[in-house]
């Protein structure tokens, strides 16, 4: 039957797949921190998904799928705040691949093509490859950071109120769990925000010989999609939020 190649889901997302009719064979490969999609692990498990069953795929799990008969399924992908760093890793990898491809096509900044146009092309290509560009990702991270910090402040105020009302020893465990959950989300989102700001600081100063990751002209990319004024405001907001969060 029809099948997919070995892959991990777009943007290192989580996913579920619900079989309406038919049967599928799923093969999951053991992931290693130093492995890549072109080096398939020999350690794997195979699972048969029958009609009416749902398969859950964790973030970043390498797998392939084969339809064993005529099959109709519904699939859904999503990301979480705790895996924003994996989304950024996926975007960075795709950015590197796109830069390599553009170099092979002979595109260069001194070919008479304006940098603004090149950055817009880079963003269009990135969006076409993974469904998201760096501008959209920045806005997502800004919103996540702001929501987490506001929720954490409100949660902490309610927690302090419960302590003062019921006594510290009688404070509900659910309140404590909620505080720690918000702290975790805020820490994860602020960490990624710091990485984004780091790309701006490093872009002009990173030596070619020292590159271990693709150079990302984040400011230029934001300018090309949001406009200079909005892009400048977005970067300032990122800096303010990062400062407040740390």
Short mmCIF file of N, CA and C in Angstrom, two decimals, residues 103-237:
data_model
loop_
_atom_site.label_atom_id
_atom_site.label_comp_id
_atom_site.label_asym_id
_atom_site.label_seq_id
_atom_site.Cartn_x
_atom_site.Cartn_y
_atom_site.Cartn_z
N UNK A 103 22.79 29.20 -2.27
CA UNK A 103 24.18 29.31 -2.72
C UNK A 103 24.40 28.49 -3.99
N UNK A 104 23.79 27.29 -4.04
CA UNK A 104 23.93 26.44 -5.22
C UNK A 104 23.25 27.06 -6.43
N UNK A 105 22.20 27.83 -6.19
CA UNK A 105 21.53 28.53 -7.28
C UNK A 105 22.33 29.75 -7.75
N UNK A 106 23.31 30.14 -6.97
CA UNK A 106 24.14 31.28 -7.35
C UNK A 106 23.65 32.61 -6.83
N UNK A 107 22.71 32.58 -5.86
CA UNK A 107 22.26 33.83 -5.27
C UNK A 107 23.31 34.34 -4.29
N UNK A 108 23.63 35.60 -4.38
CA UNK A 108 24.56 36.23 -3.45
C UNK A 108 24.15 37.68 -3.29
N UNK A 109 24.57 38.27 -2.17
CA UNK A 109 24.16 39.63 -1.87
C UNK A 109 24.76 40.64 -2.85
N UNK A 110 25.82 40.29 -3.54
CA UNK A 110 26.46 41.24 -4.46
C UNK A 110 26.04 41.01 -5.93
N UNK A 111 24.95 40.28 -6.12
CA UNK A 111 24.47 40.01 -7.46
C UNK A 111 23.47 41.06 -7.95
N UNK A 112 23.38 42.17 -7.26
CA UNK A 112 22.44 43.20 -7.64
C UNK A 112 21.06 43.01 -7.04
N UNK A 113 20.89 41.94 -6.26
CA UNK A 113 19.61 41.69 -5.59
C UNK A 113 19.66 42.31 -4.20
N UNK A 114 18.69 43.11 -3.87
CA UNK A 114 18.68 43.78 -2.58
C UNK A 114 18.54 42.76 -1.45
N UNK A 115 19.22 43.06 -0.34
CA UNK A 115 19.16 42.18 0.83
C UNK A 115 17.73 41.99 1.30
N UNK A 116 16.93 43.06 1.22
CA UNK A 116 15.53 42.96 1.64
C UNK A 116 14.79 41.91 0.83
N UNK A 117 15.01 41.89 -0.47
CA UNK A 117 14.35 40.92 -1.33
C UNK A 117 14.82 39.50 -1.03
N UNK A 118 16.12 39.35 -0.76
CA UNK A 118 16.65 38.03 -0.42
C UNK A 118 16.05 37.51 0.88
N UNK A 119 15.94 38.39 1.86
CA UNK A 119 15.36 37.97 3.14
C UNK A 119 13.90 37.58 2.98
N UNK A 120 13.18 38.32 2.16
CA UNK A 120 11.78 37.97 1.91
C UNK A 120 11.67 36.61 1.22
N UNK A 121 12.59 36.36 0.27
CA UNK A 121 12.62 35.06 -0.40
C UNK A 121 12.94 33.94 0.59
N UNK A 122 13.90 34.20 1.48
CA UNK A 122 14.25 33.20 2.50
C UNK A 122 13.04 32.86 3.37
N UNK A 123 12.31 33.88 3.78
CA UNK A 123 11.13 33.66 4.63
C UNK A 123 10.04 32.91 3.87
N UNK A 124 9.84 33.25 2.60
CA UNK A 124 8.84 32.55 1.78
C UNK A 124 9.20 31.08 1.62
N UNK A 125 10.48 30.81 1.38
CA UNK A 125 10.92 29.42 1.22
C UNK A 125 10.78 28.65 2.52
N UNK A 126 11.13 29.28 3.63
CA UNK A 126 11.02 28.62 4.93
C UNK A 126 9.57 28.29 5.24
N UNK A 127 8.68 29.23 4.97
CA UNK A 127 7.25 29.02 5.21
C UNK A 127 6.72 27.90 4.32
N UNK A 128 7.23 27.82 3.09
CA UNK A 128 6.80 26.76 2.20
C UNK A 128 7.28 25.38 2.64
N UNK A 129 8.45 25.34 3.28
CA UNK A 129 9.02 24.05 3.71
C UNK A 129 8.38 23.51 4.98
N UNK A 130 8.19 24.36 5.99
CA UNK A 130 7.73 23.87 7.30
C UNK A 130 6.45 24.55 7.79
N UNK A 131 5.87 25.44 6.97
CA UNK A 131 4.61 26.07 7.36
C UNK A 131 4.76 27.21 8.34
N UNK A 132 5.98 27.64 8.60
CA UNK A 132 6.22 28.74 9.54
C UNK A 132 7.52 29.43 9.17
N UNK A 133 7.54 30.76 9.28
CA UNK A 133 8.78 31.49 9.06
C UNK A 133 9.29 32.04 10.39
N UNK A 134 10.46 32.65 10.37
CA UNK A 134 11.04 33.12 11.63
C UNK A 134 10.24 34.27 12.23
N UNK A 135 9.61 35.09 11.39
CA UNK A 135 8.79 36.18 11.91
C UNK A 135 7.61 35.65 12.71
N UNK A 136 6.92 34.67 12.14
CA UNK A 136 5.78 34.06 12.83
C UNK A 136 6.24 33.39 14.13
N UNK A 137 7.40 32.73 14.08
CA UNK A 137 7.90 32.07 15.28
C UNK A 137 8.22 33.09 16.37
N UNK A 138 8.81 34.23 15.98
CA UNK A 138 9.11 35.27 16.97
C UNK A 138 7.84 35.77 17.65
N UNK A 139 6.80 36.00 16.86
CA UNK A 139 5.53 36.45 17.43
C UNK A 139 4.95 35.40 18.36
N UNK A 140 5.07 34.12 17.97
CA UNK A 140 4.59 33.04 18.82
C UNK A 140 5.33 33.03 20.15
N UNK A 141 6.65 33.16 20.11
CA UNK A 141 7.45 33.13 21.34
C UNK A 141 7.14 34.34 22.22
N UNK A 142 6.99 35.52 21.60
CA UNK A 142 6.63 36.72 22.36
C UNK A 142 5.32 36.50 23.11
N UNK A 143 4.32 35.97 22.40
CA UNK A 143 3.01 35.72 23.03
C UNK A 143 3.11 34.70 24.15
N UNK A 144 3.88 33.64 23.92
CA UNK A 144 4.03 32.60 24.95
C UNK A 144 4.70 33.17 26.19
N UNK A 145 5.76 33.95 26.00
CA UNK A 145 6.47 34.54 27.14
C UNK A 145 5.56 35.48 27.92
N UNK A 146 4.86 36.36 27.20
CA UNK A 146 3.98 37.31 27.86
C UNK A 146 2.86 36.60 28.61
N UNK A 147 2.23 35.62 27.97
CA UNK A 147 1.14 34.87 28.62
C UNK A 147 1.64 34.15 29.86
N UNK A 148 2.83 33.54 29.76
CA UNK A 148 3.38 32.80 30.89
C UNK A 148 3.67 33.71 32.08
N UNK A 149 4.29 34.85 31.80
CA UNK A 149 4.64 35.77 32.88
C UNK A 149 3.40 36.36 33.55
N UNK A 150 2.40 36.72 32.75
CA UNK A 150 1.15 37.24 33.31
C UNK A 150 0.45 36.17 34.14
N UNK A 151 0.36 34.95 33.58
CA UNK A 151 -0.28 33.86 34.30
C UNK A 151 0.47 33.54 35.59
N UNK A 152 1.80 33.63 35.54
CA UNK A 152 2.61 33.35 36.73
C UNK A 152 2.36 34.38 37.82
N UNK A 153 2.25 35.64 37.43
CA UNK A 153 1.97 36.70 38.39
C UNK A 153 0.60 36.50 39.04
N UNK A 154 -0.41 36.21 38.23
CA UNK A 154 -1.76 35.98 38.75
C UNK A 154 -1.81 34.75 39.63
N UNK A 155 -1.11 33.71 39.20
CA UNK A 155 -1.07 32.46 39.96
C UNK A 155 -0.39 32.69 41.31
N UNK A 156 0.70 33.45 41.30
CA UNK A 156 1.43 33.73 42.52
C UNK A 156 0.61 34.57 43.49
N UNK A 157 -0.15 35.54 42.95
CA UNK A 157 -1.02 36.35 43.80
C UNK A 157 -2.08 35.49 44.47
N UNK A 158 -2.68 34.57 43.72
CA UNK A 158 -3.70 33.68 44.29
C UNK A 158 -3.07 32.75 45.32
N UNK A 159 -1.85 32.29 45.02
CA UNK A 159 -1.15 31.41 45.95
C UNK A 159 -0.86 32.12 47.27
N UNK A 160 -0.40 33.38 47.19
CA UNK A 160 -0.13 34.16 48.40
C UNK A 160 -1.41 34.42 49.17
N UNK A 161 -2.50 34.64 48.46
CA UNK A 161 -3.79 34.87 49.13
C UNK A 161 -4.23 33.63 49.88
N UNK A 162 -4.05 32.45 49.26
CA UNK A 162 -4.43 31.21 49.93
C UNK A 162 -3.58 30.97 51.17
N UNK A 163 -2.30 31.32 51.09
CA UNK A 163 -1.43 31.15 52.25
C UNK A 163 -1.87 32.04 53.41
N UNK A 164 -2.21 33.28 53.09
CA UNK A 164 -2.60 34.22 54.13
C UNK A 164 -3.98 33.88 54.69
N UNK A 165 -4.84 33.27 53.87
CA UNK A 165 -6.20 32.96 54.30
C UNK A 165 -6.28 31.64 55.06
N UNK A 166 -5.59 30.62 54.55
CA UNK A 166 -5.73 29.29 55.14
C UNK A 166 -4.51 28.86 55.92
N UNK A 167 -3.45 29.62 55.86
CA UNK A 167 -2.22 29.20 56.52
C UNK A 167 -1.34 28.45 55.55
N UNK A 168 -0.04 28.62 55.70
CA UNK A 168 0.89 28.06 54.73
C UNK A 168 0.79 26.54 54.63
N UNK A 169 0.56 25.88 55.75
CA UNK A 169 0.52 24.42 55.74
C UNK A 169 -0.75 23.89 55.10
N UNK A 170 -1.79 24.70 54.98
CA UNK A 170 -3.05 24.24 54.41
C UNK A 170 -3.23 24.66 52.95
N UNK A 171 -2.21 25.27 52.38
CA UNK A 171 -2.30 25.70 50.99
C UNK A 171 -2.44 24.47 50.09
N UNK A 172 -3.35 24.50 49.13
CA UNK A 172 -3.66 23.33 48.32
C UNK A 172 -2.48 22.95 47.43
N UNK A 173 -2.32 21.64 47.24
CA UNK A 173 -1.24 21.16 46.39
C UNK A 173 -1.47 21.55 44.94
N UNK A 174 -2.75 21.69 44.54
CA UNK A 174 -3.05 22.08 43.17
C UNK A 174 -2.51 23.48 42.86
N UNK A 175 -2.55 24.36 43.87
CA UNK A 175 -2.02 25.71 43.68
C UNK A 175 -0.51 25.66 43.49
N UNK A 176 0.17 24.82 44.30
CA UNK A 176 1.61 24.67 44.16
C UNK A 176 1.97 24.09 42.80
N UNK A 177 1.22 23.08 42.36
CA UNK A 177 1.48 22.47 41.06
C UNK A 177 1.31 23.49 39.94
N UNK A 178 0.29 24.34 40.07
CA UNK A 178 0.04 25.34 39.04
C UNK A 178 1.18 26.35 38.97
N UNK A 179 1.70 26.75 40.14
CA UNK A 179 2.81 27.69 40.17
C UNK A 179 4.03 27.08 39.49
N UNK A 180 4.36 25.83 39.82
CA UNK A 180 5.52 25.19 39.21
C UNK A 180 5.34 24.99 37.72
N UNK A 181 4.11 24.69 37.29
CA UNK A 181 3.83 24.52 35.86
C UNK A 181 4.07 25.83 35.11
N UNK A 182 3.61 26.94 35.69
CA UNK A 182 3.81 28.24 35.05
C UNK A 182 5.29 28.63 35.04
N UNK A 183 6.00 28.29 36.12
CA UNK A 183 7.43 28.57 36.15
C UNK A 183 8.15 27.80 35.04
N UNK A 184 7.76 26.54 34.88
CA UNK A 184 8.38 25.71 33.84
C UNK A 184 8.13 26.30 32.46
N UNK A 185 6.88 26.65 32.16
CA UNK A 185 6.54 27.22 30.86
C UNK A 185 7.28 28.54 30.63
N UNK A 186 7.32 29.38 31.67
CA UNK A 186 8.00 30.67 31.53
C UNK A 186 9.49 30.46 31.27
N UNK A 187 10.10 29.51 31.98
CA UNK A 187 11.52 29.24 31.80
C UNK A 187 11.82 28.76 30.39
N UNK A 188 10.98 27.85 29.88
CA UNK A 188 11.19 27.31 28.53
C UNK A 188 11.05 28.39 27.47
N UNK A 189 10.01 29.21 27.57
CA UNK A 189 9.78 30.24 26.56
C UNK A 189 10.83 31.34 26.63
N UNK A 190 11.26 31.71 27.83
CA UNK A 190 12.29 32.74 27.96
C UNK A 190 13.64 32.24 27.45
N UNK A 191 13.90 30.96 27.60
CA UNK A 191 15.14 30.39 27.09
C UNK A 191 15.21 30.53 25.57
N UNK A 192 14.09 30.24 24.90
CA UNK A 192 14.04 30.36 23.44
C UNK A 192 14.11 31.82 23.03
N UNK A 193 13.45 32.69 23.79
CA UNK A 193 13.51 34.12 23.50
C UNK A 193 14.96 34.61 23.57
N UNK A 194 15.70 34.12 24.54
CA UNK A 194 17.11 34.48 24.66
C UNK A 194 17.92 34.01 23.46
N UNK A 195 17.59 32.82 22.94
CA UNK A 195 18.29 32.32 21.75
C UNK A 195 18.00 33.21 20.54
N UNK A 196 16.75 33.66 20.41
CA UNK A 196 16.40 34.53 19.30
C UNK A 196 17.16 35.85 19.38
N UNK A 197 17.21 36.43 20.57
CA UNK A 197 17.95 37.68 20.74
C UNK A 197 19.44 37.47 20.49
N UNK A 198 19.92 36.28 20.83
CA UNK A 198 21.32 35.96 20.59
C UNK A 198 21.68 35.94 19.12
N UNK A 199 20.71 35.54 18.26
CA UNK A 199 21.00 35.53 16.83
C UNK A 199 21.23 36.95 16.31
N UNK A 200 20.55 37.93 16.92
CA UNK A 200 20.75 39.32 16.50
C UNK A 200 22.12 39.81 16.93
N UNK A 201 22.50 39.48 18.17
CA UNK A 201 23.81 39.92 18.69
C UNK A 201 24.96 39.28 17.93
N UNK A 202 24.78 38.02 17.56
CA UNK A 202 25.88 37.27 16.96
C UNK A 202 26.00 37.45 15.46
N UNK A 203 24.96 37.94 14.81
CA UNK A 203 24.95 37.94 13.34
C UNK A 203 26.13 38.70 12.75
N UNK A 204 26.38 39.89 13.27
CA UNK A 204 27.45 40.72 12.70
C UNK A 204 28.84 40.35 13.20
N UNK A 205 28.92 39.57 14.28
CA UNK A 205 30.22 39.33 14.91
C UNK A 205 30.72 37.91 14.75
N UNK A 206 29.87 37.02 14.26
CA UNK A 206 30.26 35.62 14.17
C UNK A 206 31.20 35.40 13.00
N UNK A 207 32.38 34.84 13.29
CA UNK A 207 33.36 34.57 12.25
C UNK A 207 32.93 33.36 11.43
N UNK A 208 33.22 33.41 10.14
CA UNK A 208 32.82 32.32 9.25
C UNK A 208 33.41 31.00 9.72
N UNK A 209 34.70 31.02 10.12
CA UNK A 209 35.36 29.78 10.53
C UNK A 209 34.78 29.22 11.81
N UNK A 210 34.13 30.06 12.61
CA UNK A 210 33.64 29.62 13.92
C UNK A 210 32.18 29.19 13.88
N UNK A 211 31.56 29.22 12.71
CA UNK A 211 30.14 28.91 12.64
C UNK A 211 29.88 27.44 12.96
N UNK A 212 29.00 27.20 13.89
CA UNK A 212 28.53 25.84 14.18
C UNK A 212 27.06 25.71 13.83
N UNK A 213 26.41 26.81 13.43
CA UNK A 213 25.01 26.83 13.05
C UNK A 213 24.83 27.92 12.00
N UNK A 214 23.77 27.83 11.20
CA UNK A 214 23.58 28.85 10.17
C UNK A 214 23.39 30.24 10.79
N UNK A 215 23.99 31.24 10.17
CA UNK A 215 23.80 32.61 10.64
C UNK A 215 22.38 33.02 10.27
N UNK A 216 21.67 33.61 11.21
CA UNK A 216 20.29 34.01 10.99
C UNK A 216 20.21 35.53 11.14
N UNK A 217 19.94 36.20 10.05
CA UNK A 217 19.76 37.64 10.08
C UNK A 217 18.33 37.92 10.51
N UNK A 218 18.08 37.74 11.80
CA UNK A 218 16.71 37.85 12.31
C UNK A 218 16.13 39.24 12.08
N UNK A 219 16.93 40.27 12.34
CA UNK A 219 16.43 41.62 12.15
C UNK A 219 16.04 41.85 10.69
N UNK A 220 16.87 41.39 9.78
CA UNK A 220 16.57 41.55 8.37
C UNK A 220 15.33 40.78 7.94
N UNK A 221 15.17 39.58 8.49
CA UNK A 221 13.98 38.78 8.16
C UNK A 221 12.71 39.43 8.70
N UNK A 222 12.78 39.94 9.92
CA UNK A 222 11.62 40.64 10.48
C UNK A 222 11.29 41.87 9.65
N UNK A 223 12.32 42.62 9.25
CA UNK A 223 12.10 43.82 8.43
C UNK A 223 11.37 43.47 7.13
N UNK A 224 11.75 42.34 6.53
CA UNK A 224 11.21 41.98 5.22
C UNK A 224 9.75 41.57 5.28
N UNK A 225 9.31 41.06 6.41
CA UNK A 225 7.93 40.57 6.50
C UNK A 225 7.02 41.49 7.32
N UNK A 226 7.57 42.16 8.33
CA UNK A 226 6.75 43.00 9.20
C UNK A 226 6.88 44.49 8.87
N UNK A 227 7.92 44.86 8.15
CA UNK A 227 8.22 46.27 7.94
C UNK A 227 9.20 46.74 9.00
N UNK A 228 10.00 47.73 8.67
CA UNK A 228 11.07 48.16 9.57
C UNK A 228 10.57 48.61 10.93
N UNK A 229 9.52 49.43 10.96
CA UNK A 229 9.03 49.98 12.23
C UNK A 229 8.47 48.89 13.13
N UNK A 230 7.61 48.04 12.57
CA UNK A 230 7.01 46.96 13.37
C UNK A 230 8.07 45.97 13.82
N UNK A 231 9.03 45.69 12.94
CA UNK A 231 10.12 44.77 13.29
C UNK A 231 10.95 45.33 14.43
N UNK A 232 11.25 46.63 14.37
CA UNK A 232 12.02 47.27 15.44
C UNK A 232 11.26 47.21 16.76
N UNK A 233 9.95 47.45 16.72
CA UNK A 233 9.11 47.38 17.93
C UNK A 233 9.09 45.95 18.48
N UNK A 234 9.04 44.98 17.58
CA UNK A 234 9.00 43.58 18.01
C UNK A 234 10.29 43.20 18.74
N UNK A 235 11.42 43.63 18.22
CA UNK A 235 12.71 43.33 18.87
C UNK A 235 12.80 44.02 20.23
N UNK A 236 12.35 45.27 20.31
CA UNK A 236 12.36 45.98 21.58
C UNK A 236 11.48 45.26 22.60
N UNK A 237 10.31 44.80 22.15
CA UNK A 237 9.42 44.06 23.05
C UNK A 237 10.06 42.77 23.51
#
